[in-house]
C-alpha positions as a Python dict, from the first residue, in 0.01 Angstrom:
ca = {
    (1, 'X'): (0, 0, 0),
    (2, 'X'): (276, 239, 73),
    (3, 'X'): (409, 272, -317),
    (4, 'X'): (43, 339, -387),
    (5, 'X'): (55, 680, -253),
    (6, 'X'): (367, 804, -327),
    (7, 'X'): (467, 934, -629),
    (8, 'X'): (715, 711, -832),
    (9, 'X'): (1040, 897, -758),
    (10, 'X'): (968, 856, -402),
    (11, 'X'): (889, 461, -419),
    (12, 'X'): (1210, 415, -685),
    (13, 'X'): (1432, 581, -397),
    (14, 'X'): (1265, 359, -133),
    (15, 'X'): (1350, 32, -374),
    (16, 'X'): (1713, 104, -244),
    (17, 'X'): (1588, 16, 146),
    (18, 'X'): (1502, -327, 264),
    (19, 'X'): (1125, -259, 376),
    (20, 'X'): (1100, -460, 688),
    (21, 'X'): (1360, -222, 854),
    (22, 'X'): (1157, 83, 703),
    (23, 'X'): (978, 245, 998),
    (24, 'X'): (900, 587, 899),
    (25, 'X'): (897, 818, 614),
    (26, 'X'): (918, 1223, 702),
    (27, 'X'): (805, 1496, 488),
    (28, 'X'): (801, 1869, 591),
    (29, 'X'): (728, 2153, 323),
    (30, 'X'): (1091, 2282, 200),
    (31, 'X'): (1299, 2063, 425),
    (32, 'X'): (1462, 1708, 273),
    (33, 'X'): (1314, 1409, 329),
    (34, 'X'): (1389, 1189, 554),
    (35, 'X'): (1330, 817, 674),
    (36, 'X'): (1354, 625, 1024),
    (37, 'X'): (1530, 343, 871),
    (38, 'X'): (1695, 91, 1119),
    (39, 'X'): (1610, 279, 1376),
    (40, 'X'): (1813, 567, 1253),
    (41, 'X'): (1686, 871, 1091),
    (42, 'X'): (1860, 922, 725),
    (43, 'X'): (1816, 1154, 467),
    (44, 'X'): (1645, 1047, 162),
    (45, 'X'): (1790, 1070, -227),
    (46, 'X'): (1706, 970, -515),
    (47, 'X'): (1974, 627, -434),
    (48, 'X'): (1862, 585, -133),
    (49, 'X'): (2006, 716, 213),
    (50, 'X'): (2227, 1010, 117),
    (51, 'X'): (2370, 1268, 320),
    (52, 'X'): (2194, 1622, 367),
    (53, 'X'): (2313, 1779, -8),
    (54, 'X'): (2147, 1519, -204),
    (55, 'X'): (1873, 1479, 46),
    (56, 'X'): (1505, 1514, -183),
    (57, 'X'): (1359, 1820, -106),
    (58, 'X'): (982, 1801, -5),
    (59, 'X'): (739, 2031, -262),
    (60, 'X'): (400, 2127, -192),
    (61, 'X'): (343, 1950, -474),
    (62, 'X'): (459, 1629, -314),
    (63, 'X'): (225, 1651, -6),
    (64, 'X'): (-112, 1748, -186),
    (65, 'X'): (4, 1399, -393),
    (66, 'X'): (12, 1207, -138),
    (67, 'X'): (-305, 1342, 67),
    (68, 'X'): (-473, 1275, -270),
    (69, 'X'): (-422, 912, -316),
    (70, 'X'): (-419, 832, 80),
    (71, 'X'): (-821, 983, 60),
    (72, 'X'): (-895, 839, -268),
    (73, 'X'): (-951, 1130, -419),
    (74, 'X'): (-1136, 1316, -194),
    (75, 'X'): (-999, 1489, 121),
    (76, 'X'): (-1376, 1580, 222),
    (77, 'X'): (-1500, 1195, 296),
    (78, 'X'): (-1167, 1152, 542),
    (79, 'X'): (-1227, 1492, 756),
    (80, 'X'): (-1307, 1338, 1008),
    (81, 'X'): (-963, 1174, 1025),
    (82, 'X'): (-793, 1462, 938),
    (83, 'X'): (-947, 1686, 1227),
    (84, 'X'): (-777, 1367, 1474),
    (85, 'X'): (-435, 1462, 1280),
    (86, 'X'): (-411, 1152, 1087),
    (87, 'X'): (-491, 959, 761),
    (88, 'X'): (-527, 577, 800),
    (89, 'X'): (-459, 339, 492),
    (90, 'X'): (-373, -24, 428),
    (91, 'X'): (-175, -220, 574),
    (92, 'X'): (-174, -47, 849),
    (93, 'X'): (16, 242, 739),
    (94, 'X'): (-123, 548, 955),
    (95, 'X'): (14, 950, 811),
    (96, 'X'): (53, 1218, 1078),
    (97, 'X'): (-64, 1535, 997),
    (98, 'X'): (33, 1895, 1050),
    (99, 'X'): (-118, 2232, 893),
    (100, 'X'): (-340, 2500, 941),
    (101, 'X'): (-652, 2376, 1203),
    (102, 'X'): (-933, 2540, 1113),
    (103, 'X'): (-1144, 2606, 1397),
    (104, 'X'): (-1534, 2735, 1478),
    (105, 'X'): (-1657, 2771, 1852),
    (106, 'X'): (-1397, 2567, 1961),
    (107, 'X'): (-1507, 2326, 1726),
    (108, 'X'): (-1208, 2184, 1488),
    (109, 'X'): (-1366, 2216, 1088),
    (110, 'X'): (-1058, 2093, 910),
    (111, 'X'): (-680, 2116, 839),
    (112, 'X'): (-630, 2287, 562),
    (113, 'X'): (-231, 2439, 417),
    (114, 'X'): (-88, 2085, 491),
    (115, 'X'): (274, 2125, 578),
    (116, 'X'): (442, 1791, 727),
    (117, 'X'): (342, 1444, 684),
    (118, 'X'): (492, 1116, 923),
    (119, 'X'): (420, 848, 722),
    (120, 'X'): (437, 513, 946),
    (121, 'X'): (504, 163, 888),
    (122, 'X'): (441, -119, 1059),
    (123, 'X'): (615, -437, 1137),
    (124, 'X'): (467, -766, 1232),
    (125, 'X'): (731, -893, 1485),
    (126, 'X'): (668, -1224, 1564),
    (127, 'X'): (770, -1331, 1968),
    (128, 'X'): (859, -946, 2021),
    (129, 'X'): (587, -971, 2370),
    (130, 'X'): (770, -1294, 2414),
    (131, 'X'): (895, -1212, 2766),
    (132, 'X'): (637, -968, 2885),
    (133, 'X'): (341, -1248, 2821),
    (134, 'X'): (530, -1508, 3037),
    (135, 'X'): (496, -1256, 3324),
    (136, 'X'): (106, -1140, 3286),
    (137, 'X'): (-68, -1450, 3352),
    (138, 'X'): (-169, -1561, 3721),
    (139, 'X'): (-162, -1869, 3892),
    (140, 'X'): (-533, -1931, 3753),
    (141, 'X'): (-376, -1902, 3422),
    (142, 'X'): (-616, -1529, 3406),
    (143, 'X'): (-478, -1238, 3262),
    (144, 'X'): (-332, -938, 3416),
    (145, 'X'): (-425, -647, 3368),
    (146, 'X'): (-112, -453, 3219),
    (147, 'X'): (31, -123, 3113),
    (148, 'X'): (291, -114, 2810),
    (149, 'X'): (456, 214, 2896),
    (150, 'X'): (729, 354, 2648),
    (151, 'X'): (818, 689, 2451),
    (152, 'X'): (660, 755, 2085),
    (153, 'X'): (825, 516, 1834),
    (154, 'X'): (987, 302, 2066),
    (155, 'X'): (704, -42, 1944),
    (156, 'X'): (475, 7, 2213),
    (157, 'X'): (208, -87, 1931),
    (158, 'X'): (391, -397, 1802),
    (159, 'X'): (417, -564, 2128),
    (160, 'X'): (47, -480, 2226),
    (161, 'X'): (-10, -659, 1853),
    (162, 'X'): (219, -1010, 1921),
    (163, 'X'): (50, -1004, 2274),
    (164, 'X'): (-264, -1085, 2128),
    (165, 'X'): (-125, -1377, 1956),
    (166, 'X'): (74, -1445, 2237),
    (167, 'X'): (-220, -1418, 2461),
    (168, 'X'): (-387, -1689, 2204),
    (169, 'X'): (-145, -1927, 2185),
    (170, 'X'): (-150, -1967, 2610),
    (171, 'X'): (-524, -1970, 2602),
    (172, 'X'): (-735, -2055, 2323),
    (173, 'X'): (-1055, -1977, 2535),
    (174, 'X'): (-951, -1633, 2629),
    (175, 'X'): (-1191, -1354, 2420),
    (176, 'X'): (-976, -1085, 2306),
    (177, 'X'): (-1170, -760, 2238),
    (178, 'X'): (-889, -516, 2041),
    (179, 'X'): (-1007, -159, 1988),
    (180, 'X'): (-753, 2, 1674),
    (181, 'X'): (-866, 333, 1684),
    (182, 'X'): (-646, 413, 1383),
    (183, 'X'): (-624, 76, 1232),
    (184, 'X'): (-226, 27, 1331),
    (185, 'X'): (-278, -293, 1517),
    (186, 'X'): (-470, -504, 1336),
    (187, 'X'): (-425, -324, 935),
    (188, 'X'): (-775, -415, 881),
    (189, 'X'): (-894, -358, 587),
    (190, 'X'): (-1310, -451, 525),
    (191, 'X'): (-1275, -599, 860),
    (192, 'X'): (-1037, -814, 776),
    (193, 'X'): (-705, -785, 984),
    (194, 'X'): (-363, -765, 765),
    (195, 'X'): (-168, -848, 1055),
    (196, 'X'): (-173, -1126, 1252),
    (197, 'X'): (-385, -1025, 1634),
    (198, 'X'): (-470, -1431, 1709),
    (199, 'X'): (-780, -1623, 1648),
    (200, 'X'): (-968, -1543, 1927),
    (201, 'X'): (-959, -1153, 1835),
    (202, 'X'): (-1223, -960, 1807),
    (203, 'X'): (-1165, -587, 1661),
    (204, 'X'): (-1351, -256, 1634),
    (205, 'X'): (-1178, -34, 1459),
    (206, 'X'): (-1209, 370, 1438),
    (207, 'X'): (-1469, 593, 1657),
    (208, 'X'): (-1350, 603, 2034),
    (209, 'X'): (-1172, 469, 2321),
    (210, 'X'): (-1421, 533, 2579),
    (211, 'X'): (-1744, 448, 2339),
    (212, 'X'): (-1540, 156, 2238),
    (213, 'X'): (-1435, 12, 2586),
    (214, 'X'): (-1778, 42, 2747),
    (215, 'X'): (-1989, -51, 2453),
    (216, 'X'): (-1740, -322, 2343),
    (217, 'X'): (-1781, -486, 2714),
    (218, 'X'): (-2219, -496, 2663),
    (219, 'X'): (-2181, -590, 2338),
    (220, 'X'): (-1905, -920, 2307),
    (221, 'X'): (-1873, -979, 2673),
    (222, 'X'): (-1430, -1017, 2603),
    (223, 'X'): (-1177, -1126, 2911),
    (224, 'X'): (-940, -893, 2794),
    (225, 'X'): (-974, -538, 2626),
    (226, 'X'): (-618, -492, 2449),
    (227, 'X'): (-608, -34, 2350),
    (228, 'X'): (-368, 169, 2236),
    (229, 'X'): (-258, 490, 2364),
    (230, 'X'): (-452, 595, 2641),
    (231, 'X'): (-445, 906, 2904),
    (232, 'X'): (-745, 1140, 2861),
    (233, 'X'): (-1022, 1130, 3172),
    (234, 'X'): (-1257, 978, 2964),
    (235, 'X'): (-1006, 677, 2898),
    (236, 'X'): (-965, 612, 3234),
    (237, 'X'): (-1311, 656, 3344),
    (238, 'X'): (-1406, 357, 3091),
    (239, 'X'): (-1094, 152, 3237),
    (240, 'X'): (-1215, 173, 3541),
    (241, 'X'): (-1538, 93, 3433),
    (242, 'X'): (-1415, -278, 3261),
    (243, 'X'): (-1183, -341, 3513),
    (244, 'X'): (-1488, -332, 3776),
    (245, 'X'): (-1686, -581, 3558),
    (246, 'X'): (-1409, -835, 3556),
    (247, 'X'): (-1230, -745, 3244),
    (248, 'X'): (-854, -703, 3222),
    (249, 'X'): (-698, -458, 3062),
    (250, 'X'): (-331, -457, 2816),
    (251, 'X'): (-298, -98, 2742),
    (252, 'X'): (9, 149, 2625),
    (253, 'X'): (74, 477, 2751),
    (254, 'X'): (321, 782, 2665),
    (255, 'X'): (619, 803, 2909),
    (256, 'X'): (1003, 798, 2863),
    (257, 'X'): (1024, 549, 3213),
    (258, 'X'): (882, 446, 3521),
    (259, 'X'): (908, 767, 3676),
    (260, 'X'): (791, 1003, 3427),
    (261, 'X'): (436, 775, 3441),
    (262, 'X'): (420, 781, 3772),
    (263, 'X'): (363, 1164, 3767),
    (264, 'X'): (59, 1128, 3549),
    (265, 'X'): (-170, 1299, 3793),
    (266, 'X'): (-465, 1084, 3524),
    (267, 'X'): (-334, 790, 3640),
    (268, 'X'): (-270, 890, 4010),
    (269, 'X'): (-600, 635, 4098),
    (270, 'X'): (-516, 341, 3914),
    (271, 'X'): (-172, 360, 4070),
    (272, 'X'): (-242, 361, 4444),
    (273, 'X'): (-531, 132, 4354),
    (274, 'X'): (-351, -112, 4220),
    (275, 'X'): (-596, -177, 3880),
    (276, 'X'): (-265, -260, 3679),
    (277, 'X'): (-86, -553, 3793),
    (278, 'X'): (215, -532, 3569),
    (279, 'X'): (418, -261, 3403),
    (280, 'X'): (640, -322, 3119),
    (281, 'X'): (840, -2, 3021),
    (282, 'X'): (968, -13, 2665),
    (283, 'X'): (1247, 130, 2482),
    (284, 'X'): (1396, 153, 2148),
    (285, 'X'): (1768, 126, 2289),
    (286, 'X'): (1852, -202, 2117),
    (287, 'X'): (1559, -208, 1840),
    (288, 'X'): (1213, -178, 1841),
    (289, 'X'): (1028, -306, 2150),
    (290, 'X'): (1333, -332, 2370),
    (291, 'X'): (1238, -441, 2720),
    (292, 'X'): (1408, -262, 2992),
    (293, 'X'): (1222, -367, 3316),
    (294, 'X'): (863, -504, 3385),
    (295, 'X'): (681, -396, 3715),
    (296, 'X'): (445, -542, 3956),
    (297, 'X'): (121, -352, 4094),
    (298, 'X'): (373, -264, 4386),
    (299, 'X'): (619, -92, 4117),
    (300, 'X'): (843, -285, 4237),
    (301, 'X'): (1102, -452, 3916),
    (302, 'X'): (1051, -846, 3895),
    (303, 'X'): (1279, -904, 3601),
    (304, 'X'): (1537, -653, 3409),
    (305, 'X'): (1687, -698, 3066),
    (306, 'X'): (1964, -580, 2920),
}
C-alpha cells in the first residue's frame, strides 16, 4: 500500500531500502526528506540514504500527492480523520498530519495548508511480547491487567499486537476484544485484519476509546480489552469501568520510564489502587520493542533486561 501513494520517484528511492527495517517516512514543506530506517533517521535521495546535499527536497506538490491518493480522491470523505491529525490506509500504514486547524466555537472544521506528513510503517514482529506475556498470567492461568509504557516510536504498538497472539497461543478460550482506533494494530482492511492479532480476536476499529471500551464490554462480553494509547479522563473513566466488571486490561501509555508515568496525575487512581498488575516499560535502545524492566502492581522490578 505504501508505493500506492507516493509518487514514483519517491517509491524508486525507497526500492534502495530493505522494507522490513523501514519504519517511517518524514516529509516537511521545504525541508529534505527523511526516513527512520533501522532505527536511525537518514536523509532520503534519489539512491537511497544520502547525506543532507542530495537529500530530496519536499514540494507542496509532493504533499497534496500524497493526501490525494491516501483519501482516494477526496480529502472531504476523510475529515473526520484529518481533524484527529491523521490519515489511515492499508496495511496499516497510519500518516501524521500537520497544517493550518481550522477552527469554529472551539469546534475543529478541518486542516487545511498541509505542511508535514509522518508516514508510518508497521512491522509484524513475531515473539517481540515474548517475555512480557510469560509474566502477565496468574496462577489461575487469568490475565493481568497490564500497562505497556514507552516513549513515541519506541514499538509500544507492536508488542500490544504479538501479545494478542501471544495471549492466544497460552489460552485458546480467552476472548480478546482489540479496539484500533487508527487501524495500526490489526491493518484491517473490510474488517479483515492484515496483521496477525490471534484467532480469538475480536476488533472494532475507528470511533473512540471510551465508546469503544464500554460498549465493546455490553456488546461481546471479552476477558481482555487490548487499546492503544490511552491518558485522557474519559479513557480512564471507561478503564475503570471494565476493570470493575471483571475485564482485564493490556494498554500502552506515553512516558520515557517508570518515573515520568508515575507523575501522570490521570493515572494517580489506578496507581495507588492497584488496577494494573504489571508494568512493562519499553524502549527503542537495542531495536524496536526493547524491554528494559517489567513492574508489579507494587512498582516494584521483577525481572530486568539488558
Amino acid at each position: 500500500m505504501l508505493k500506492d501513494i507516493l509518487p514514483d520517484f519517491l517509491n524508486k528511492s525507497i526500492s534502495f531500502l530493505k522494507f522490513d527495517d523501514l519504519c517511517e517516512l518524514r516529509l516537511r514543506l521545504s525541508m529534505p526528506i527523511t526516513v527512520n530506517y533501522k532505527n536511525t533517521y537518514y536523509f532520503l535521495g534519489a539512491n537511497g540514504v544520502c547525506n543532507e546535499n542530495d537529500a530530496i527536497i519536499c514540494t507542496n506538490e509532493i504533499l497534496k500527492y500524497i493526501i490525494s491518493k491516501a483519501s482516494n480522491y477526496s480529502v472531504y470523505a476523510v475529515n473526520d480523520e484529518l481533524k484527529e491529525g491523521f490519515l489511515s490506509v492499508g496495511d496499516g500504514i497510519r500518516i501524521g498530519i500537520t497544517g493550518t486547524v481550522v477552527m469554529q466555537e472551539d469546534k475543529i472544521l478541518t486542516v487545511k495548508n498541509i505542511s508535514s506528513l509522518n508516514i508510518r510503517i508497521p512491522h509484524q514482529i513475531v515473539g517481540s511480547s515474548y517475555k512480557i506475556s510469560k509474566l502477565i498470567f496468574d496462577d489461575a492461568g487469568q490475565v493481568l491487567s497490564t500497562l505497556i509504557i514507552g516513549s513515541p516510536g519506541v514499538g509500544k504498538t507492536t508488542i500490544l499486537r504479538d501479545l494478542c497472539v501471544q495471549i492466544n497461543k497460552v489460552r485458546r478460550d480467552i476472548n480478546i476484544l482489540l479496539l484500533d482506533e487508527r487501524l495500526e494494530i490489526s491493518s484491517s482492511v473490510n474488517g479483515v485484519p492484515s496483521l496477525n492479532v490471534g484467532t480469538s480476536t475480536d476488533i472494532i476499529c475507528g470511533g473512540k476509546k471510551d465508546f469503544n471500551i464500554t460498549n465493546g464490554i455490553r456488546s461481546m462480553s471479552p476477558n481482555v480489552v487490548i487499546v492503544d494509547e490511552i491518558g485522557s479522563t474519559n479513557d480512564i473513566k471507561a478503564i475503570e469501568y471494565a476493570m470493575n466488571s471483571g475485564v482485564s486490561i493490556i494498554a500502552s501509555v506515553h512516558s520515557k520510564d517508570i518515573f515520568e508515568f508515575q507523575k501522570k496525575y490521570e493515572f494517580e487512581n489506578l496507581i495507588k489502587s492497584r488496577a494494573f498488575k504489571r508494568f512493562a516499560v519499553i524502549s527503542g535502545i537495542n531495536g524496536k520493542g526493547t524491554i528494559d524492566n517489567v513492574y508489579d502492581e507494587f512498582l516494584r522490578p521483577i525481572l530486568r533486561y539488558i
